[in-house]
Amino acid sequence: MPNKLFGLTLVLLAASLRPGIGADAGAEIPRVRFTDITAASGIKFVHQNGAYGAKLLPETMGGGVAFLDYDGDGRPDLLFVNSGFWPGHAPAGAPLSALTLYHNDGPGHFTDVTVAAGLSAPFYGMGVAVGDYDNDGRPDLFITAVGGNHLFHNEAGGKFIEVTLPAGVGGAADGWSTSAAWVDYDNDGKLDLFVCNYLTWSPEKDLGVNFELPKIGRAYGPPRNFAGAFPYLYHNDGNGHFTEVSAAAGLRLTNPANGQPLAKSLALAPVDVDNDGWIDFVVANDTVQNFLFRNQHDGTFKEIGARSGIAFDAYGLTRGAMGIDSARFRNDETLGIAIGNFANEMNALYVRQPDALMFADEAIKEGVGPASQRLLKFGLFFFDYDLDGRLDVLTANGHLEPNIALAQPDQHYRQPAQLFWNRSDNKGLGFLPVPAEKSGPDLLQPLVGRGSAFADLDGDGDLDVVLTQIGGPPLLLRNDQQLGHHWLRLKLVGTTSNRDAIGAWVRVRVAGRTISRQVMPTRSYLSQSELPITFGLGTATKVDGVEITWPRGKVQKLAPPPLDRLTIFTEPP
């Protein structure tokens, strides 16, 4: 076990010696209030983990959430994934559905439509992936779980039906899947499905380990007590059926010491890391090395995590990687991959280096490292909360063990979210932690944070946020920024590419800079954000042009669209 205190001393010293870290660069964090509208909006969902005292590890790992427009009315709806109760431990009359779907009725209000939508399904849920796998214009739902996964096809008219068996995507009956992503990895115009699996786990194995902490006794055990698990990669055959191809694709890595599956995966970032027009996969693993699967263009992948610098921290150690996101956060072609890690481990921010497929962890230099050290980070994403054209970072945080303060007095079960404001494009000034007086207290109220996602709920152009927590209600936060910044919102519709245009890159030229955003709803931990992409423009009153690189490689240049509204672009034939 590495000496975390020694590591913290080193990173704090390094931060103090680097230029641009701290508030002395003349940057002024804007005042943007996030307002808790959970109860007022009609959200009554409460996550249930089924804990009854046995301390089974899945109880503290759930909490997926998604924004999606399931009925095509142009407003983002909300889907929460519940966990549930263990067999024999459900209270009489307790609700058993793993899903709760809320329809967005308009600014400020949601209605529970779970039963009407056909989504009342009992299982021990984890995460969600949203994608139109049959290109019919309606988003479908893939739900990960403990004990087999579930696929729901959108039948139109606000109805879903389960098609898991005919689709062939249920996975192992004793499996434990976590995050998943719909992507077109082979560029055939159909969405395929990557599914992370966490551990080879069972209640009997968990109880047999009998992990304990001082002053607590029986506690939630670390993943090192269990073998890993291979991911699933489902190729879309185009007829409502999928073929699992992870072995043939080169995704099944084994531990050379014991031959067991190496992966202990909690989240993934699908992104074209080398700009060759093919989606690659960055996988966040818990206590084992992270993976970078590079697409070989022939249906196979080559794992290059260690060679690229993404696998380990700066000391060559593994970390407890939870949530993940990727973005061109400097408003140039530099790709950053951010990962939220365990308590007493900093956030990672792997930044691609010039002229090579190499990444370096620049979390300290960029300001998202030392400030995050103490927190246990789960959900993490890039988004432009103040619409200034620069991508900021938000993490949802919370510990695994309810009584952790007894064993570690500097730790807390409930922890506040953390917001980092991006104060520069590519000048090396990095991020600043946003205090409560700049964000409002609602955003930073302590939670047992897990999933997180963003969308423009009320059509005003800025991005609102949802955070989930274990064993409690979510936190739905309205962005009440009043900075007078302009914005563009773009929705892409594929024709020869997948209908959702997942994987497309959009570049907007404005005020002498180019802002790039990827259409990629898979972000954070177990969660999905909205499909439309938002470009904050700051005080600019016009853009100079828009360029779209569609998932199958077609490049389309467009005249400037109108500001401060949503524009839909359809892929040309």
PDB file of N, CA and C in Angstrom, residues 63-146:
ATOM      1  N   GLY A  63     -26.345   3.755  -8.705  1.00  0.00           N
ATOM      2  CA  GLY A  63     -26.760   5.145  -8.820  1.00  0.00           C
ATOM      3  C   GLY A  63     -26.669   5.764 -10.195  1.00  0.00           C
ATOM      4  N   GLY A  64     -26.954   4.985 -11.247  1.00  0.00           N
ATOM      5  CA  GLY A  64     -26.927   5.545 -12.598  1.00  0.00           C
ATOM      6  C   GLY A  64     -28.093   6.482 -12.872  1.00  0.00           C
ATOM      7  N   VAL A  65     -27.882   7.403 -13.822  1.00  0.00           N
ATOM      8  CA  VAL A  65     -28.918   8.373 -14.203  1.00  0.00           C
ATOM      9  C   VAL A  65     -28.690   8.784 -15.647  1.00  0.00           C
ATOM     10  N   ALA A  66     -29.766   9.143 -16.338  1.00  0.00           N
ATOM     11  CA  ALA A  66     -29.646   9.573 -17.733  1.00  0.00           C
ATOM     12  C   ALA A  66     -30.642  10.669 -18.051  1.00  0.00           C
ATOM     13  N   PHE A  67     -30.180  11.625 -18.856  1.00  0.00           N
ATOM     14  CA  PHE A  67     -31.063  12.564 -19.537  1.00  0.00           C
ATOM     15  C   PHE A  67     -31.287  12.033 -20.948  1.00  0.00           C
ATOM     16  N   LEU A  68     -32.546  11.957 -21.363  1.00  0.00           N
ATOM     17  CA  LEU A  68     -32.876  11.509 -22.711  1.00  0.00           C
ATOM     18  C   LEU A  68     -34.221  12.089 -23.105  1.00  0.00           C
ATOM     19  N   ASP A  69     -34.414  12.274 -24.383  1.00  0.00           N
ATOM     20  CA  ASP A  69     -35.713  12.722 -24.887  1.00  0.00           C
ATOM     21  C   ASP A  69     -36.424  11.502 -25.446  1.00  0.00           C
ATOM     22  N   TYR A  70     -37.089  10.749 -24.563  1.00  0.00           N
ATOM     23  CA  TYR A  70     -37.620   9.446 -24.975  1.00  0.00           C
ATOM     24  C   TYR A  70     -38.821   9.567 -25.896  1.00  0.00           C
ATOM     25  N   ASP A  71     -39.546  10.704 -25.833  1.00  0.00           N
ATOM     26  CA  ASP A  71     -40.767  10.845 -26.628  1.00  0.00           C
ATOM     27  C   ASP A  71     -40.630  11.861 -27.762  1.00  0.00           C
ATOM     28  N   GLY A  72     -39.425  12.400 -27.963  1.00  0.00           N
ATOM     29  CA  GLY A  72     -39.178  13.263 -29.114  1.00  0.00           C
ATOM     30  C   GLY A  72     -39.849  14.617 -29.072  1.00  0.00           C
ATOM     31  N   ASP A  73     -40.163  15.119 -27.875  1.00  0.00           N
ATOM     32  CA  ASP A  73     -40.822  16.422 -27.802  1.00  0.00           C
ATOM     33  C   ASP A  73     -39.834  17.571 -27.644  1.00  0.00           C
ATOM     34  N   GLY A  74     -38.546  17.265 -27.682  1.00  0.00           N
ATOM     35  CA  GLY A  74     -37.529  18.305 -27.605  1.00  0.00           C
ATOM     36  C   GLY A  74     -37.097  18.674 -26.210  1.00  0.00           C
ATOM     37  N   ARG A  75     -37.681  18.033 -25.178  1.00  0.00           N
ATOM     38  CA  ARG A  75     -37.308  18.336 -23.798  1.00  0.00           C
ATOM     39  C   ARG A  75     -36.629  17.119 -23.175  1.00  0.00           C
ATOM     40  N   PRO A  76     -35.530  17.308 -22.442  1.00  0.00           N
ATOM     41  CA  PRO A  76     -34.839  16.173 -21.832  1.00  0.00           C
ATOM     42  C   PRO A  76     -35.605  15.611 -20.645  1.00  0.00           C
ATOM     43  N   ASP A  77     -35.878  14.322 -20.705  1.00  0.00           N
ATOM     44  CA  ASP A  77     -36.519  13.612 -19.619  1.00  0.00           C
ATOM     45  C   ASP A  77     -35.443  12.993 -18.727  1.00  0.00           C
ATOM     46  N   LEU A  78     -35.855  12.391 -17.616  1.00  0.00           N
ATOM     47  CA  LEU A  78     -34.906  11.874 -16.631  1.00  0.00           C
ATOM     48  C   LEU A  78     -35.210  10.413 -16.309  1.00  0.00           C
ATOM     49  N   LEU A  79     -34.170   9.581 -16.348  1.00  0.00           N
ATOM     50  CA  LEU A  79     -34.301   8.191 -15.948  1.00  0.00           C
ATOM     51  C   LEU A  79     -33.333   7.906 -14.802  1.00  0.00           C
ATOM     52  N   PHE A  80     -33.853   7.384 -13.701  1.00  0.00           N
ATOM     53  CA  PHE A  80     -33.031   6.985 -12.561  1.00  0.00           C
ATOM     54  C   PHE A  80     -32.991   5.462 -12.486  1.00  0.00           C
ATOM     55  N   VAL A  81     -31.806   4.930 -12.180  1.00  0.00           N
ATOM     56  CA  VAL A  81     -31.626   3.493 -12.013  1.00  0.00           C
ATOM     57  C   VAL A  81     -31.519   3.179 -10.525  1.00  0.00           C
ATOM     58  N   ASN A  82     -32.409   2.337 -10.044  1.00  0.00           N
ATOM     59  CA  ASN A  82     -32.389   1.932  -8.649  1.00  0.00           C
ATOM     60  C   ASN A  82     -31.665   0.600  -8.515  1.00  0.00           C
ATOM     61  N   SER A  83     -31.282   0.279  -7.314  1.00  0.00           N
ATOM     62  CA  SER A  83     -30.680  -1.029  -7.057  1.00  0.00           C
ATOM     63  C   SER A  83     -31.758  -1.967  -6.538  1.00  0.00           C
ATOM     64  N   GLY A  84     -32.169  -1.856  -5.287  1.00  0.00           N
ATOM     65  CA  GLY A  84     -33.288  -2.668  -4.833  1.00  0.00           C
ATOM     66  C   GLY A  84     -32.960  -3.446  -3.586  1.00  0.00           C
ATOM     67  N   PHE A  85     -33.571  -4.603  -3.457  1.00  0.00           N
ATOM     68  CA  PHE A  85     -33.449  -5.417  -2.255  1.00  0.00           C
ATOM     69  C   PHE A  85     -32.863  -6.782  -2.612  1.00  0.00           C
ATOM     70  N   TRP A  86     -32.133  -7.339  -1.678  1.00  0.00           N
ATOM     71  CA  TRP A  86     -31.610  -8.681  -1.858  1.00  0.00           C
ATOM     72  C   TRP A  86     -32.725  -9.703  -1.615  1.00  0.00           C
ATOM     73  N   PRO A  87     -32.613 -10.848  -2.264  1.00  0.00           N
ATOM     74  CA  PRO A  87     -33.664 -11.882  -2.086  1.00  0.00           C
ATOM     75  C   PRO A  87     -33.896 -12.200  -0.616  1.00  0.00           C
ATOM     76  N   GLY A  88     -35.161 -12.164  -0.247  1.00  0.00           N
ATOM     77  CA  GLY A  88     -35.528 -12.466   1.126  1.00  0.00           C
ATOM     78  C   GLY A  88     -35.451 -11.301   2.082  1.00  0.00           C
ATOM     79  N   HIS A  89     -35.097 -10.121   1.583  1.00  0.00           N
ATOM     80  CA  HIS A  89     -34.928  -8.963   2.461  1.00  0.00           C
ATOM     81  C   HIS A  89     -35.757  -7.752   2.012  1.00  0.00           C
ATOM     82  N   ALA A  90     -36.718  -7.951   1.139  1.00  0.00           N
ATOM     83  CA  ALA A  90     -37.567  -6.847   0.707  1.00  0.00           C
ATOM     84  C   ALA A  90     -38.696  -6.636   1.707  1.00  0.00           C
ATOM     85  N   PRO A  91     -38.848  -5.421   2.238  1.00  0.00           N
ATOM     86  CA  PRO A  91     -39.963  -5.156   3.149  1.00  0.00           C
ATOM     87  C   PRO A  91     -41.298  -5.340   2.439  1.00  0.00           C
ATOM     88  N   ALA A  92     -42.297  -5.727   3.158  1.00  0.00           N
ATOM     89  CA  ALA A  92     -43.627  -5.923   2.577  1.00  0.00           C
ATOM     90  C   ALA A  92     -44.129  -4.623   1.969  1.00  0.00           C
ATOM     91  N   GLY A  93     -44.569  -4.707   0.724  1.00  0.00           N
ATOM     92  CA  GLY A  93     -45.130  -3.540   0.043  1.00  0.00           C
ATOM     93  C   GLY A  93     -44.103  -2.584  -0.521  1.00  0.00           C
ATOM     94  N   ALA A  94     -42.818  -2.919  -0.432  1.00  0.00           N
ATOM     95  CA  ALA A  94     -41.776  -2.017  -0.936  1.00  0.00           C
ATOM     96  C   ALA A  94     -41.792  -2.001  -2.464  1.00  0.00           C
ATOM     97  N   PRO A  95     -41.578  -0.828  -3.091  1.00  0.00           N
ATOM     98  CA  PRO A  95     -41.504  -0.774  -4.565  1.00  0.00           C
ATOM     99  C   PRO A  95     -40.296  -1.547  -5.049  1.00  0.00           C
ATOM    100  N   LEU A  96     -40.458  -2.319  -6.125  1.00  0.00           N
ATOM    101  CA  LEU A  96     -39.400  -3.208  -6.580  1.00  0.00           C
ATOM    102  C   LEU A  96     -38.803  -2.802  -7.924  1.00  0.00           C
ATOM    103  N   SER A  97     -39.328  -1.797  -8.590  1.00  0.00           N
ATOM    104  CA  SER A  97     -38.823  -1.443  -9.911  1.00  0.00           C
ATOM    105  C   SER A  97     -37.425  -0.860  -9.828  1.00  0.00           C
ATOM    106  N   ALA A  98     -36.563  -1.319 -10.741  1.00  0.00           N
ATOM    107  CA  ALA A  98     -35.204  -0.790 -10.806  1.00  0.00           C
ATOM    108  C   ALA A  98     -35.130   0.511 -11.578  1.00  0.00           C
ATOM    109  N   LEU A  99     -36.199   0.906 -12.235  1.00  0.00           N
ATOM    110  CA  LEU A  99     -36.183   2.100 -13.082  1.00  0.00           C
ATOM    111  C   LEU A  99     -37.302   3.046 -12.687  1.00  0.00           C
ATOM    112  N   THR A 100     -36.988   4.340 -12.773  1.00  0.00           N
ATOM    113  CA  THR A 100     -38.008   5.377 -12.621  1.00  0.00           C
ATOM    114  C   THR A 100     -37.798   6.404 -13.716  1.00  0.00           C
ATOM    115  N   LEU A 101     -38.797   6.555 -14.569  1.00  0.00           N
ATOM    116  CA  LEU A 101     -38.721   7.490 -15.693  1.00  0.00           C
ATOM    117  C   LEU A 101     -39.619   8.688 -15.419  1.00  0.00           C
ATOM    118  N   TYR A 102     -39.044   9.877 -15.549  1.00  0.00           N
ATOM    119  CA  TYR A 102     -39.790  11.126 -15.375  1.00  0.00           C
ATOM    120  C   TYR A 102     -39.889  11.860 -16.699  1.00  0.00           C
ATOM    121  N   HIS A 103     -41.108  12.206 -17.066  1.00  0.00           N
ATOM    122  CA  HIS A 103     -41.341  13.014 -18.259  1.00  0.00           C
ATOM    123  C   HIS A 103     -41.180  14.491 -17.929  1.00  0.00           C
ATOM    124  N   ASN A 104     -40.468  15.202 -18.762  1.00  0.00           N
ATOM    125  CA  ASN A 104     -40.283  16.644 -18.606  1.00  0.00           C
ATOM    126  C   ASN A 104     -41.506  17.352 -19.166  1.00  0.00           C
ATOM    127  N   ASP A 105     -42.329  17.902 -18.276  1.00  0.00           N
ATOM    128  CA  ASP A 105     -43.579  18.537 -18.694  1.00  0.00           C
ATOM    129  C   ASP A 105     -43.382  19.956 -19.200  1.00  0.00           C
ATOM    130  N   GLY A 106     -42.202  20.497 -19.011  1.00  0.00           N
ATOM    131  CA  GLY A 106     -41.948  21.890 -19.329  1.00  0.00           C
ATOM    132  C   GLY A 106     -41.107  22.470 -18.217  1.00  0.00           C
ATOM    133  N   PRO A 107     -40.726  23.733 -18.342  1.00  0.00           N
ATOM    134  CA  PRO A 107     -39.794  24.305 -17.354  1.00  0.00           C
ATOM    135  C   PRO A 107     -40.246  24.070 -15.919  1.00  0.00           C
ATOM    136  N   GLY A 108     -39.435  23.302 -15.218  1.00  0.00           N
ATOM    137  CA  GLY A 108     -39.640  23.217 -13.781  1.00  0.00           C
ATOM    138  C   GLY A 108     -40.469  22.083 -13.262  1.00  0.00           C
ATOM    139  N   HIS A 109     -40.937  21.151 -14.109  1.00  0.00           N
ATOM    140  CA  HIS A 109     -41.791  20.095 -13.561  1.00  0.00           C
ATOM    141  C   HIS A 109     -41.633  18.792 -14.319  1.00  0.00           C
ATOM    142  N   PHE A 110     -41.660  17.670 -13.545  1.00  0.00           N
ATOM    143  CA  PHE A 110     -41.563  16.319 -14.096  1.00  0.00           C
ATOM    144  C   PHE A 110     -42.698  15.461 -13.547  1.00  0.00           C
ATOM    145  N   THR A 111     -43.119  14.471 -14.365  1.00  0.00           N
ATOM    146  CA  THR A 111     -44.149  13.522 -13.967  1.00  0.00           C
ATOM    147  C   THR A 111     -43.617  12.102 -14.108  1.00  0.00           C
ATOM    148  N   ASP A 112     -43.837  11.294 -13.091  1.00  0.00           N
ATOM    149  CA  ASP A 112     -43.413   9.898 -13.109  1.00  0.00           C
ATOM    150  C   ASP A 112     -44.286   9.117 -14.096  1.00  0.00           C
ATOM    151  N   VAL A 113     -43.650   8.574 -15.138  1.00  0.00           N
ATOM    152  CA  VAL A 113     -44.382   7.832 -16.171  1.00  0.00           C
ATOM    153  C   VAL A 113     -43.855   6.405 -16.293  1.00  0.00           C
ATOM    154  N   THR A 114     -43.230   5.904 -15.243  1.00  0.00           N
ATOM    155  CA  THR A 114     -42.579   4.595 -15.306  1.00  0.00           C
ATOM    156  C   THR A 114     -43.548   3.491 -15.712  1.00  0.00           C
ATOM    157  N   VAL A 115     -44.677   3.405 -15.057  1.00  0.00           N
ATOM    158  CA  VAL A 115     -45.632   2.343 -15.331  1.00  0.00           C
ATOM    159  C   VAL A 115     -46.191   2.464 -16.742  1.00  0.00           C
ATOM    160  N   ALA A 116     -46.582   3.681 -17.112  1.00  0.00           N
ATOM    161  CA  ALA A 116     -47.147   3.887 -18.447  1.00  0.00           C
ATOM    162  C   ALA A 116     -46.133   3.567 -19.541  1.00  0.00           C
ATOM    163  N   ALA A 117     -44.847   3.770 -19.253  1.00  0.00           N
ATOM    164  CA  ALA A 117     -43.800   3.521 -20.243  1.00  0.00           C
ATOM    165  C   ALA A 117     -43.397   2.055 -20.309  1.00  0.00           C
ATOM    166  N   GLY A 118     -43.911   1.220 -19.405  1.00  0.00           N
ATOM    167  CA  GLY A 118     -43.577  -0.188 -19.412  1.00  0.00           C
ATOM    168  C   GLY A 118     -42.215  -0.510 -18.840  1.00  0.00           C
ATOM    169  N   LEU A 119     -41.746   0.322 -17.913  1.00  0.00           N
ATOM    170  CA  LEU A 119     -40.402   0.159 -17.365  1.00  0.00           C
ATOM    171  C   LEU A 119     -40.395  -0.307 -15.913  1.00  0.00           C
ATOM    172  N   SER A 120     -41.514  -0.838 -15.433  1.00  0.00           N
ATOM    173  CA  SER A 120     -41.558  -1.355 -14.060  1.00  0.00           C
ATOM    174  C   SER A 120     -40.946  -2.755 -14.045  1.00  0.00           C
ATOM    175  N   ALA A 121     -39.635  -2.798 -13.854  1.00  0.00           N
ATOM    176  CA  ALA A 121     -38.929  -4.070 -13.926  1.00  0.00           C
ATOM    177  C   ALA A 121     -38.084  -4.255 -12.673  1.00  0.00           C
ATOM    178  N   PRO A 122     -38.241  -5.362 -11.941  1.00  0.00           N
ATOM    179  CA  PRO A 122     -37.474  -5.577 -10.711  1.00  0.00           C
ATOM    180  C   PRO A 122     -36.144  -6.293 -10.976  1.00  0.00           C
ATOM    181  N   PHE A 123     -35.049  -5.644 -10.710  1.00  0.00           N
ATOM    182  CA  PHE A 123     -33.724  -6.254 -10.714  1.00  0.00           C
ATOM    183  C   PHE A 123     -32.788  -5.299  -9.974  1.00  0.00           C
ATOM    184  N   TYR A 124     -31.556  -5.739  -9.711  1.00  0.00           N
ATOM    185  CA  TYR A 124     -30.616  -4.932  -8.930  1.00  0.00           C
ATOM    186  C   TYR A 124     -29.789  -4.096  -9.904  1.00  0.00           C
ATOM    187  N   GLY A 125     -30.284  -2.880 -10.187  1.00  0.00           N
ATOM    188  CA  GLY A 125     -29.724  -2.062 -11.244  1.00  0.00           C
ATOM    189  C   GLY A 125     -28.455  -1.324 -10.859  1.00  0.00           C
ATOM    190  N   MET A 126     -27.702  -0.936 -11.877  1.00  0.00           N
ATOM    191  CA  MET A 126     -26.453  -0.186 -11.723  1.00  0.00           C
ATOM    192  C   MET A 126     -26.452   1.068 -12.594  1.00  0.00           C
ATOM    193  N   GLY A 127     -26.311   0.894 -13.921  1.00  0.00           N
ATOM    194  CA  GLY A 127     -26.124   2.038 -14.801  1.00  0.00           C
ATOM    195  C   GLY A 127     -27.008   1.989 -16.025  1.00  0.00           C
ATOM    196  N   VAL A 128     -26.840   2.991 -16.904  1.00  0.00           N
ATOM    197  CA  VAL A 128     -27.696   3.127 -18.071  1.00  0.00           C
ATOM    198  C   VAL A 128     -26.894   3.648 -19.254  1.00  0.00           C
ATOM    199  N   ALA A 129     -27.233   3.122 -20.431  1.00  0.00           N
ATOM    200  CA  ALA A 129     -26.710   3.648 -21.694  1.00  0.00           C
ATOM    201  C   ALA A 129     -27.894   3.877 -22.625  1.00  0.00           C
ATOM    202  N   VAL A 130     -27.937   5.049 -23.235  1.00  0.00           N
ATOM    203  CA  VAL A 130     -29.051   5.441 -24.100  1.00  0.00           C
ATOM    204  C   VAL A 130     -28.551   5.540 -25.532  1.00  0.00           C
ATOM    205  N   GLY A 131     -29.231   4.885 -26.466  1.00  0.00           N
ATOM    206  CA  GLY A 131     -28.838   4.974 -27.863  1.00  0.00           C
ATOM    207  C   GLY A 131     -29.902   4.378 -28.773  1.00  0.00           C
ATOM    208  N   ASP A 132     -29.994   4.904 -29.984  1.00  0.00           N
ATOM    209  CA  ASP A 132     -30.959   4.441 -30.978  1.00  0.00           C
ATOM    210  C   ASP A 132     -30.301   3.336 -31.804  1.00  0.00           C
ATOM    211  N   TYR A 133     -30.347   2.104 -31.287  1.00  0.00           N
ATOM    212  CA  TYR A 133     -29.548   1.042 -31.899  1.00  0.00           C
ATOM    213  C   TYR A 133     -30.107   0.571 -33.238  1.00  0.00           C
ATOM    214  N   ASP A 134     -31.411   0.835 -33.521  1.00  0.00           N
ATOM    215  CA  ASP A 134     -31.979   0.403 -34.795  1.00  0.00           C
ATOM    216  C   ASP A 134     -32.266   1.575 -35.737  1.00  0.00           C
ATOM    217  N   ASN A 135     -31.759   2.766 -35.388  1.00  0.00           N
ATOM    218  CA  ASN A 135     -31.852   3.942 -36.265  1.00  0.00           C
ATOM    219  C   ASN A 135     -33.283   4.265 -36.679  1.00  0.00           C
ATOM    220  N   ASP A 136     -34.219   4.101 -35.717  1.00  0.00           N
ATOM    221  CA  ASP A 136     -35.616   4.423 -36.034  1.00  0.00           C
ATOM    222  C   ASP A 136     -36.021   5.796 -35.515  1.00  0.00           C
ATOM    223  N   GLY A 137     -35.052   6.533 -34.944  1.00  0.00           N
ATOM    224  CA  GLY A 137     -35.335   7.878 -34.458  1.00  0.00           C
ATOM    225  C   GLY A 137     -35.792   7.949 -33.029  1.00  0.00           C
ATOM    226  N   ARG A 138     -35.778   6.811 -32.320  1.00  0.00           N
ATOM    227  CA  ARG A 138     -36.229   6.790 -30.929  1.00  0.00           C
ATOM    228  C   ARG A 138     -35.135   6.178 -30.049  1.00  0.00           C
ATOM    229  N   PRO A 139     -34.801   6.810 -28.924  1.00  0.00           N
ATOM    230  CA  PRO A 139     -33.732   6.293 -28.066  1.00  0.00           C
ATOM    231  C   PRO A 139     -34.165   5.049 -27.300  1.00  0.00           C
ATOM    232  N   ASP A 140     -33.300   4.057 -27.295  1.00  0.00           N
ATOM    233  CA  ASP A 140     -33.523   2.810 -26.576  1.00  0.00           C
ATOM    234  C   ASP A 140     -32.657   2.801 -25.319  1.00  0.00           C
ATOM    235  N   LEU A 141     -32.962   1.882 -24.395  1.00  0.00           N
ATOM    236  CA  LEU A 141     -32.322   1.879 -23.089  1.00  0.00           C
ATOM    237  C   LEU A 141     -31.636   0.545 -22.817  1.00  0.00           C
ATOM    238  N   PHE A 142     -30.363   0.614 -22.468  1.00  0.00           N
ATOM    239  CA  PHE A 142     -29.646  -0.557 -21.971  1.00  0.00           C
ATOM    240  C   PHE A 142     -29.322  -0.299 -20.509  1.00  0.00           C
ATOM    241  N   ILE A 143     -29.711  -1.234 -19.645  1.00  0.00           N
ATOM    242  CA  ILE A 143     -29.537  -1.069 -18.202  1.00  0.00           C
ATOM    243  C   ILE A 143     -28.595  -2.162 -17.692  1.00  0.00           C
ATOM    244  N   THR A 144     -27.528  -1.744 -17.020  1.00  0.00           N
ATOM    245  CA  THR A 144     -26.615  -2.711 -16.413  1.00  0.00           C
ATOM    246  C   THR A 144     -27.079  -3.041 -15.006  1.00  0.00           C
ATOM    247  N   ALA A 145     -26.659  -4.227 -14.532  1.00  0.00           N
ATOM    248  CA  ALA A 145     -27.190  -4.703 -13.259  1.00  0.00           C
ATOM    249  C   ALA A 145     -26.280  -5.779 -12.681  1.00  0.00           C
ATOM    250  N   VAL A 146     -26.573  -6.130 -11.436  1.00  0.00           N
ATOM    251  CA  VAL A 146     -26.022  -7.333 -10.823  1.00  0.00           C
ATOM    252  C   VAL A 146     -26.979  -8.470 -11.145  1.00  0.00           C
TER     253      VAL A 146
END
